[in-house]
Tab-separated table of C-alpha atoms and ligand atoms in Angstrom:
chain	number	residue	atom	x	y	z
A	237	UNK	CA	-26.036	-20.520	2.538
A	238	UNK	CA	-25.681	-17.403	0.416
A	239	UNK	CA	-22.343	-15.737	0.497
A	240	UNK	CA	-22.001	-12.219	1.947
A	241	UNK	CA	-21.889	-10.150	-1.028
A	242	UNK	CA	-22.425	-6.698	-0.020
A	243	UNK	CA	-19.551	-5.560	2.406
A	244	UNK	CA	-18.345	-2.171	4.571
A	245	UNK	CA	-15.280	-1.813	4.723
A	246	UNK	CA	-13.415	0.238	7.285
A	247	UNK	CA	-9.341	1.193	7.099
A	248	UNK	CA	-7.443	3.608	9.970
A	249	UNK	CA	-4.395	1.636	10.332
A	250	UNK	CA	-2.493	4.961	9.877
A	251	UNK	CA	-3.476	8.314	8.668
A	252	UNK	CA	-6.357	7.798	6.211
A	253	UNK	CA	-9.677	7.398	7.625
A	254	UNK	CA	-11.618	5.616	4.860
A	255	UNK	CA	-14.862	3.410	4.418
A	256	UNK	CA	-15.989	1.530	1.664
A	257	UNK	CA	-18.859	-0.714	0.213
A	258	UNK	CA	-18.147	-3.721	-2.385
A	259	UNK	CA	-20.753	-5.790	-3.805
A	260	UNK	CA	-19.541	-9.264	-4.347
A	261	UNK	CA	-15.630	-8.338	-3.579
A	262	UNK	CA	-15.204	-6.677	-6.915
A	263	UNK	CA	-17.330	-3.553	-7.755
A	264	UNK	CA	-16.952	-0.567	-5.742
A	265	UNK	CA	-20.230	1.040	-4.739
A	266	UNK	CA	-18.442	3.417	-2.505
A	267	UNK	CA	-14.751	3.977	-1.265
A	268	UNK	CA	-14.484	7.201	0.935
A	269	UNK	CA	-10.823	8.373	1.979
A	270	UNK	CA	-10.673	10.762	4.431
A	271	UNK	CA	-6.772	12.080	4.470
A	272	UNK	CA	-5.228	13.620	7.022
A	273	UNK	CA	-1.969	14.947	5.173
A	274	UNK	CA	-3.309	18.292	5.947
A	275	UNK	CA	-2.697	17.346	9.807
A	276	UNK	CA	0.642	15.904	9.522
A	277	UNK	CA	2.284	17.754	7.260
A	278	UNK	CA	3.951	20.603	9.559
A	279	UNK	CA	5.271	17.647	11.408
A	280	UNK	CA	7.007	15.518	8.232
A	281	UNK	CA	5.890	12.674	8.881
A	282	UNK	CA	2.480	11.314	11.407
A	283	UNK	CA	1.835	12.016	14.780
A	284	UNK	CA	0.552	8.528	16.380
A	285	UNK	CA	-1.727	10.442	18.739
A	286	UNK	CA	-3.284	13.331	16.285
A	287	UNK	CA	-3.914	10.352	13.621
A	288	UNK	CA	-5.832	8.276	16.795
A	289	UNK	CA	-8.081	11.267	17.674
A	290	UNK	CA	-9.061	12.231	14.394
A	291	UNK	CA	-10.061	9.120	13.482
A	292	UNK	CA	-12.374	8.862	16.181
A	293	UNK	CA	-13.683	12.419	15.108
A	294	UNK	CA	-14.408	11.245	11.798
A	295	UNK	CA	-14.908	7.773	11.131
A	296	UNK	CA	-18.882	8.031	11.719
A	297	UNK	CA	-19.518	10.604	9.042
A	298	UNK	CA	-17.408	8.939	7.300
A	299	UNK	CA	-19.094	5.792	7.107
A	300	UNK	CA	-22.468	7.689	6.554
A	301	UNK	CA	-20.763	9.223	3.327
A	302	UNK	CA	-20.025	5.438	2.261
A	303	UNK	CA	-23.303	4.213	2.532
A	304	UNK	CA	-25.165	7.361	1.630
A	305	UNK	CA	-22.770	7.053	-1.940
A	306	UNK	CA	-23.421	3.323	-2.549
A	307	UNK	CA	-26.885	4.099	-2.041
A	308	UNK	CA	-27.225	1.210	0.807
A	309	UNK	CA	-28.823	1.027	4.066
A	310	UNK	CA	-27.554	-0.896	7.045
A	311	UNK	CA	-30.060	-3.163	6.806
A	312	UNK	CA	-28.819	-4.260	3.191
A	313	UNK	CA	-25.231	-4.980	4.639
A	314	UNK	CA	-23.798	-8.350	4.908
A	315	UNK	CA	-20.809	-8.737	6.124
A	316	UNK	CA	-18.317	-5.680	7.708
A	317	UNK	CA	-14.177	-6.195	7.528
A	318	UNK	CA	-11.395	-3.670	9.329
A	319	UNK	CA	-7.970	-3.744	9.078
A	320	UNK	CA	-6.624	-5.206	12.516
A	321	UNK	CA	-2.926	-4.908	11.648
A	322	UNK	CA	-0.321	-4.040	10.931
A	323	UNK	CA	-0.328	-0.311	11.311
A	324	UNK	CA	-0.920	2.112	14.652
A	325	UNK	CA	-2.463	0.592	17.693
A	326	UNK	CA	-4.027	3.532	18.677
A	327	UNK	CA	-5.319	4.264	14.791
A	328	UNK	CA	-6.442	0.417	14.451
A	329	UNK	CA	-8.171	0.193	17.568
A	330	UNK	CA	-10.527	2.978	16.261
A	331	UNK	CA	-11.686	1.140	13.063
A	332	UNK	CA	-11.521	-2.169	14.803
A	333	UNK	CA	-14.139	-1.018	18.012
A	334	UNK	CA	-16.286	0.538	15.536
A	335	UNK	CA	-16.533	-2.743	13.437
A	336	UNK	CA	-16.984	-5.085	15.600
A	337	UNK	CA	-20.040	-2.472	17.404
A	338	UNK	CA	-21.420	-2.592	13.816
A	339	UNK	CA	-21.090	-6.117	13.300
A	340	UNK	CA	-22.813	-6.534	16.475
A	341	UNK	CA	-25.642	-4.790	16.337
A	342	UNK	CA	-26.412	-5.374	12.834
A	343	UNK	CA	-25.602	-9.525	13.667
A	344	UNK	CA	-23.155	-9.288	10.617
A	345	UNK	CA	-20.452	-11.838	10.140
A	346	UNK	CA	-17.272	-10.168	10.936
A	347	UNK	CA	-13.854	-10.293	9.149
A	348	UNK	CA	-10.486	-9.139	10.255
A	349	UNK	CA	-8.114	-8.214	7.201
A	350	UNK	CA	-4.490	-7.990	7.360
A	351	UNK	CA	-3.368	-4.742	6.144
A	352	UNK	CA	-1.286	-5.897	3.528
A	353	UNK	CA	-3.344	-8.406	2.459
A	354	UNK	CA	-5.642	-5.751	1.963
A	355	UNK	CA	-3.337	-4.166	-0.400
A	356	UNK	CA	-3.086	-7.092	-2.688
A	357	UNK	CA	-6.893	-7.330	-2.674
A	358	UNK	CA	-7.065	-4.119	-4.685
A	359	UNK	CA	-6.394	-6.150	-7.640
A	360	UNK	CA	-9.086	-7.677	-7.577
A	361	UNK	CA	-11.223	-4.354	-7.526
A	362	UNK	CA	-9.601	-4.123	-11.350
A	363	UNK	CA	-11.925	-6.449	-13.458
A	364	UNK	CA	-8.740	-8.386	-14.302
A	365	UNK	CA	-9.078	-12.627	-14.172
A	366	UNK	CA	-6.418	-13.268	-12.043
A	367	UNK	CA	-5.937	-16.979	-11.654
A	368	UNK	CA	-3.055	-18.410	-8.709
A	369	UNK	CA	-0.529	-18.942	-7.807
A	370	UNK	CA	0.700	-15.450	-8.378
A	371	UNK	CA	3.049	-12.909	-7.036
A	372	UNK	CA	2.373	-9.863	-5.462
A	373	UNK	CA	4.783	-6.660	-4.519
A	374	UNK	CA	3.311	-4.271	-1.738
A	375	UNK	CA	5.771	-1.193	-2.141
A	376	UNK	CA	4.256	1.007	0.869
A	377	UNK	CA	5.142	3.888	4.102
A	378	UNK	CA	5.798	0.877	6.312
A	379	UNK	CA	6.539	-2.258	4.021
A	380	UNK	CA	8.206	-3.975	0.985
A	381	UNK	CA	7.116	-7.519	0.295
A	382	UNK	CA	7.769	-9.725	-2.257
A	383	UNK	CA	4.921	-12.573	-1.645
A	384	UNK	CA	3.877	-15.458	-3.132
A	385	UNK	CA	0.064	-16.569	-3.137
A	386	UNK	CA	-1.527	-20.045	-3.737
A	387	UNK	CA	-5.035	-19.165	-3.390
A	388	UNK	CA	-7.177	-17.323	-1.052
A	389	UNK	CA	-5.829	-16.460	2.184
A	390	UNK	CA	-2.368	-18.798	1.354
A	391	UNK	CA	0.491	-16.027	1.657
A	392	UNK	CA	4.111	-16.273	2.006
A	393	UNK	CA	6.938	-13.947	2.099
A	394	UNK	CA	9.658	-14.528	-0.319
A	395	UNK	CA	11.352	-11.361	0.163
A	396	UNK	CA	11.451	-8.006	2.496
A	397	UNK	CA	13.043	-4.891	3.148
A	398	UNK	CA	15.990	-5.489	5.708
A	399	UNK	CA	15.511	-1.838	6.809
A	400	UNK	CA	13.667	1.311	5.510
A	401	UNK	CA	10.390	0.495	3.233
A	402	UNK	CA	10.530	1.966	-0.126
A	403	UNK	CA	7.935	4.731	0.676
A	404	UNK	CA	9.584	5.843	4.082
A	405	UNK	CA	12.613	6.478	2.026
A	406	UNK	CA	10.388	8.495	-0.377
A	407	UNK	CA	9.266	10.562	2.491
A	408	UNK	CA	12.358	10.895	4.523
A	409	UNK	CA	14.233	12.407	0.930
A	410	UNK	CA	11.192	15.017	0.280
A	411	UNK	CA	11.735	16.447	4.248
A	412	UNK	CA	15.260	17.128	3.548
A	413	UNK	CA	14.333	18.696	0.127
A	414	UNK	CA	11.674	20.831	2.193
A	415	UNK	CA	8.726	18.907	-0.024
A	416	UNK	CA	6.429	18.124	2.781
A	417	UNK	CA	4.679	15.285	3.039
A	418	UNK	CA	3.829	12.380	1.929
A	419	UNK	CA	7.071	12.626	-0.202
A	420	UNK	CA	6.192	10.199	-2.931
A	421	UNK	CA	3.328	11.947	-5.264
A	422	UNK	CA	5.790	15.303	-4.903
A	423	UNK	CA	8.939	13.373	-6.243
A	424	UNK	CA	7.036	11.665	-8.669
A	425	UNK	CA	6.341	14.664	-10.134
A	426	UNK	CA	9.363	16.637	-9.853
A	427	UNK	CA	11.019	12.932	-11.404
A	428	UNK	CA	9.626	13.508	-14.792
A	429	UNK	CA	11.451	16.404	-15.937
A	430	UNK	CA	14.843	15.174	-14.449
A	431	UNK	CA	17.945	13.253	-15.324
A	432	UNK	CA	18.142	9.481	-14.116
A	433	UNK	CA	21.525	9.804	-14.586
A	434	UNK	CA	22.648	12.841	-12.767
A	435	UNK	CA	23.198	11.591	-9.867
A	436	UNK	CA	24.931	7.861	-9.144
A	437	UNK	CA	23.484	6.383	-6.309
A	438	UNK	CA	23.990	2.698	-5.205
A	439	UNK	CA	21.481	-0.097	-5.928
A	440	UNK	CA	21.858	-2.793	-3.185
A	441	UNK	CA	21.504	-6.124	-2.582
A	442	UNK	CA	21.349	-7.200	-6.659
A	443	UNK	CA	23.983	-9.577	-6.613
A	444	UNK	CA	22.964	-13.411	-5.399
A	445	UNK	CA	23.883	-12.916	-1.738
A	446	UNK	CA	20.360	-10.190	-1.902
A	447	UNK	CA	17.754	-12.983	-3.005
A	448	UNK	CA	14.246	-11.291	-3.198
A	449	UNK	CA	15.458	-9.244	0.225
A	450	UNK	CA	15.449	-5.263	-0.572
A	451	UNK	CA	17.381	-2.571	1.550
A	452	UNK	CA	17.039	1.148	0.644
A	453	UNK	CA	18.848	2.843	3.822
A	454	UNK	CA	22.270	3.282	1.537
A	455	UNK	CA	20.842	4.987	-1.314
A	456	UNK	CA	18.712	7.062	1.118
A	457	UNK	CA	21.992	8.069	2.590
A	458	UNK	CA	23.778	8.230	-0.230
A	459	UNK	CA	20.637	11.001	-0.888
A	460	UNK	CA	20.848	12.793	1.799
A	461	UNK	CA	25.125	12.603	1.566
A	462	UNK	CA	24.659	14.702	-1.686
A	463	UNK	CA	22.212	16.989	-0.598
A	464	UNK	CA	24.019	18.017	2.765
A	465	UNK	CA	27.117	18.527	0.034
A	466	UNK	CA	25.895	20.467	-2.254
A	467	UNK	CA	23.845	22.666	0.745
A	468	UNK	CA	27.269	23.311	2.060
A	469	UNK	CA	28.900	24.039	-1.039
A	470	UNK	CA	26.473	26.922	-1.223
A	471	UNK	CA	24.746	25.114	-4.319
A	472	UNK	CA	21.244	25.161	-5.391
A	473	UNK	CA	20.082	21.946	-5.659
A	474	UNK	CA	18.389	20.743	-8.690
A	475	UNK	CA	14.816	18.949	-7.377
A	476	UNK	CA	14.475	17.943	-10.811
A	477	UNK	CA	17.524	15.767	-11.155
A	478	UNK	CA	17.270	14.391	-7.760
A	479	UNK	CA	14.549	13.305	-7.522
A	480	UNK	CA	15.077	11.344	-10.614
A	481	UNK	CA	18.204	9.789	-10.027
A	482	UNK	CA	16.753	8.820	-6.213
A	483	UNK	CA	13.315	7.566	-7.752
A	484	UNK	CA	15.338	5.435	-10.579
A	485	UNK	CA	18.007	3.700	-7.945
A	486	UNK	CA	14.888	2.448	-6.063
A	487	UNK	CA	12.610	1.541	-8.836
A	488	UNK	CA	15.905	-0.357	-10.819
A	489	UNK	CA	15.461	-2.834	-7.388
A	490	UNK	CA	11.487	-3.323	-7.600
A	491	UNK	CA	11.435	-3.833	-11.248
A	492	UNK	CA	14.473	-5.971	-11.216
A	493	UNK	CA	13.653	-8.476	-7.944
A	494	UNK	CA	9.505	-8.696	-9.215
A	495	UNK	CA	11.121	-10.261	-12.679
A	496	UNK	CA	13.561	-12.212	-10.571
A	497	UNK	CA	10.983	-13.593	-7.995
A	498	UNK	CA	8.303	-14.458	-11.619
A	499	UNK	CA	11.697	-16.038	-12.771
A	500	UNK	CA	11.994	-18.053	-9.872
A	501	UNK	CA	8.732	-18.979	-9.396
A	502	UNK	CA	7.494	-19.557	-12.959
A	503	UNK	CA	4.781	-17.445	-11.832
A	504	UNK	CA	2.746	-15.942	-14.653
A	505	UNK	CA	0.777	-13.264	-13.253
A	506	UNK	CA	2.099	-10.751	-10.729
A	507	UNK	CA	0.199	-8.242	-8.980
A	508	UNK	CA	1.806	-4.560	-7.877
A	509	UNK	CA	0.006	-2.786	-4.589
A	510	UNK	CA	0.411	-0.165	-1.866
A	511	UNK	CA	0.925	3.512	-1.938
A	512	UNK	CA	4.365	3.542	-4.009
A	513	UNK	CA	2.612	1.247	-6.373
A	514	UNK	CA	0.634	4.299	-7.070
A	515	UNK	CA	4.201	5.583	-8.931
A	516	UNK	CA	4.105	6.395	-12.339
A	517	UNK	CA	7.517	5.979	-13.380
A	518	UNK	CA	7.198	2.270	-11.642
A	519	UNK	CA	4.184	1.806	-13.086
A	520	UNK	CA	5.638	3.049	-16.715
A	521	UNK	CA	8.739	0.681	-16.693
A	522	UNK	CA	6.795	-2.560	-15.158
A	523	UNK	CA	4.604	-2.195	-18.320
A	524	UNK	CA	7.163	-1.844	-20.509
A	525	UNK	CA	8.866	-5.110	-19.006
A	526	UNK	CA	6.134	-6.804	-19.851
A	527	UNK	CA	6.214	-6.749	-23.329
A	528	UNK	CA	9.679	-8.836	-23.204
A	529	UNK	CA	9.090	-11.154	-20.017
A	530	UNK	CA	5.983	-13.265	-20.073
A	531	UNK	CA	4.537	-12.329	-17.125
A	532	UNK	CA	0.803	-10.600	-16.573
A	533	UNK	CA	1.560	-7.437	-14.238
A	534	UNK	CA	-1.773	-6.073	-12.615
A	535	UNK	CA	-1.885	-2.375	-10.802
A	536	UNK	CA	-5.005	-1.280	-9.558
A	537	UNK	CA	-5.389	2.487	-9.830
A	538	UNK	CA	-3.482	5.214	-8.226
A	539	UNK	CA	-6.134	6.171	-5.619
A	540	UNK	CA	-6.552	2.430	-4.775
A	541	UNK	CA	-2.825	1.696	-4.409
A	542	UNK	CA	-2.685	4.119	-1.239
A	543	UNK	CA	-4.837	3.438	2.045
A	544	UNK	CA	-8.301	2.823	1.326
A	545	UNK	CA	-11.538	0.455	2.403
A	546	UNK	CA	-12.582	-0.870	-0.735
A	547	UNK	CA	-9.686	-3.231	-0.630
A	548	UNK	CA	-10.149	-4.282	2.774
A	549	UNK	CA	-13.671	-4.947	1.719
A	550	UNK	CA	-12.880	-6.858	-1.075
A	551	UNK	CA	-10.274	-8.950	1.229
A	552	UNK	CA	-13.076	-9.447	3.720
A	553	UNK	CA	-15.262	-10.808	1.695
A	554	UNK	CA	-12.933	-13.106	0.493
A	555	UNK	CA	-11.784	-14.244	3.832
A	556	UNK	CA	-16.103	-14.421	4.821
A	557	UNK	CA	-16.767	-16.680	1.703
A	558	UNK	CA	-14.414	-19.040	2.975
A	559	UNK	CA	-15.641	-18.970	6.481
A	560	UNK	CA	-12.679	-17.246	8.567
A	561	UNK	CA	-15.130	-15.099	10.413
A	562	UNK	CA	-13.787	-13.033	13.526
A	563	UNK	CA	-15.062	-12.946	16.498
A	564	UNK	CA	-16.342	-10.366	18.676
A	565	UNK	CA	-12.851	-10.352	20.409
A	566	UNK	CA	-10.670	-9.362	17.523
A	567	UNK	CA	-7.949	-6.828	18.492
A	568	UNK	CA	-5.511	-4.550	17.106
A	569	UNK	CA	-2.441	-5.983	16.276
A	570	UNK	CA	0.108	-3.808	15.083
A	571	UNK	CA	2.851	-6.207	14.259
A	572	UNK	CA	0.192	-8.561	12.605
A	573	UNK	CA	2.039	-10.844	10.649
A	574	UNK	CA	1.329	-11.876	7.242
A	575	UNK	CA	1.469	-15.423	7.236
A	576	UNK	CA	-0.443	-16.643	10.155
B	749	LIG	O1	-0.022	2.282	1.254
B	749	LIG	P1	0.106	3.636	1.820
B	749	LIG	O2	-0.972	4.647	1.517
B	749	LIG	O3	0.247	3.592	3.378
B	749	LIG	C1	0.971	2.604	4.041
B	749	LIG	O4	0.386	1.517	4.283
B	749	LIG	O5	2.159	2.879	4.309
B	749	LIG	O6	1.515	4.184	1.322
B	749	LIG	C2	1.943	5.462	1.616
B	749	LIG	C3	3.325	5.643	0.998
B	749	LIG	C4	3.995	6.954	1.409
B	749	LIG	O7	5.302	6.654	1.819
B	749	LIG	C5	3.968	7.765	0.130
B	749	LIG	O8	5.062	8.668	0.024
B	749	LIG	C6	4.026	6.680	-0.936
B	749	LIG	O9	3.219	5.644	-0.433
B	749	LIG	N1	3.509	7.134	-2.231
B	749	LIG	C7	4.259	7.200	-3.348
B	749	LIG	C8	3.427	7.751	-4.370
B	749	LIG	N2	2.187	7.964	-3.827
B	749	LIG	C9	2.254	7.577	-2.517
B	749	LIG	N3	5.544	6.879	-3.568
B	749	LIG	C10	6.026	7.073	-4.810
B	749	LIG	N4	5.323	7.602	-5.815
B	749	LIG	C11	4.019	7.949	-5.660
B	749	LIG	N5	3.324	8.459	-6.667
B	750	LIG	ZN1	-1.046	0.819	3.432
């Protein structure tokens, strides 16, 4: 039997309403992203139910933008993948009804992609030969993995956040600061004209007793400690330097535990995903790293490190080729875990 090759994908775990076509689980024909920043940003941070409802308003055209770009008809689909969890269950339960109504009526093969997963699938969007086992870090809003892969749809956690994930923290700094949101692109910016140094702010969990487990809720104290200070003080507060010293205490961890975990693991290649992936300083020092340690470091592009479909495409057909095919009663989940 021929394997699926041409795939919509659909992703509304959270905010981003987004639908994608991959041929063959590497080339992107298509990969709308509808954001809803726009919605969510007098708020500082997402509103569960706004993010639901909008979905719903837009995931159609949405979908007809996909497949009007990749130049595909229905009819030429073969296979259809959603994100089922973890995210929002009223977000995931949009993408998921509509899949499984196209997969349906089309009598497509159905796949249901773990969000995370997903993110790690990006990679393989890049044109890189990745080869296993390797090791992947999803830096996102809701997660910070370390994981270790085998092959196809063999995951394990090595290492997590044991509180805030690294892009939460991102956001939660940029409300004090008045940035809006999503905080990350806006102190990535501000980052590259500031001082690393001007600020000290604690790196946790390095010494042996961490492992490959992160926790950023002291430095994002620590943060908002010294902005609070100097408010009160009656200083201005330099966005510059803050942001750089904040950005740096964070990215020190990721850049240090990824080596660690390759260390470990003898693992060669190592693959970076999810939105705070899309980072340039993180992206800057990883590559400079590499040129000392031996290991391979893969990022896929900024606008497929944050939320998108062509990823969860390129998971689902992945997942299709090897026969783990949903079934018509696949359901949000939004604590799915990882390593079932
Ligand atoms: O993967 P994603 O789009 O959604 C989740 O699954 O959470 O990640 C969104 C997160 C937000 O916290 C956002 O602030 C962060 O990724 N982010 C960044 C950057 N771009 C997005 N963080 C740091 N630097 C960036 N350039
Ligand atoms: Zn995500």
């Amino acid at each position: 039997m021929p394997h699926p090759s041409i795939i919509l994908g659909l992703e509304t775990s959270c905010d981003d309403t987004s639908a994608a076509v991959v041929l063959d689980g590497r080339t992107v024909l298509s990969n709308i992203v509808s954001s809803q920043d726009n919605l969510h940003l007098r708020f500082g941070g997402i509103v569960p139910e706004i993010a639901s409802r909008r979905h719903l308003e837009i995931i159609n055209p949405v979908i007809d933008e996909a497949m009007a770009q990749a130049r595909v008809k229905f009819t030429d689909l073969e296979g259809i993948a959603v994100s089922h969890g973890p995210g929002l269950v009223g977000s995931l339960l949009v993408g998921v009804s509509v899949a499984k109504a196209l997969a349906f009526s089309l009598d497509l093969p159905l796949a249901g992609v773990n969000h995370i997963e997903g993110h790690l699938y990006a990679n393989f969007l890049t044109g890189e030969d990745i080869s296993f086992p390797l090791l992947g870090l999803v830096v996102s809003g809701g997660h910070t993995n370390i994981l270790y892969m085998e092959g196809h749809g063999r995951i394990r956690i090595l290492g997590r956040t044991r509180d805030d994930a690294a892009g939460e923290v991102f956001d939660k700094i940029a409300r004090a600061l008045d940035l809006g949101f999503p905080g990350g692109p806006v102190i990535d910016k501000l980052a590259r004209e500031g001082d690393p140094s001007s600020f000290a702010f604690p790196r946790a969990l390095m010494g042996p007793e961490g492992g490959l487990d992160f926790s950023f809720s002291g430095v994002k104290t620590a943060v908002l400690n010294s902005i609070y200070r100097e408010r009160q003080r009656g200083r201005e507060i330099d966005l510059h330097n803050i942001s750089s010293a904040f950005q740096a205490a964070v990215i020190d961890v990721l850049v240090e535990k990824s080596f660690l975990a390759a260390r470990q693991k003898n693992v060669k290649i190592f693959l970076l995903a999810g939105g705070v992936a899309a980072n340039s300083e993180l992206r800057a020092r990883l590559r400079q790293r590499v040129e000392t340690e031996e290991t391979k470091v893969i990022f896929p592009p900024p606008e497929l490190c944050t939320d998108n479909a062509a990823m969860v495409a390129a998971a689902g057909y992945y997942r299709l080729r090897r026969g783990n095919t949903a079934s018509y009663d696949l359901n949000a989940v939004p604590s799915l875990s990882l390593e079932g």
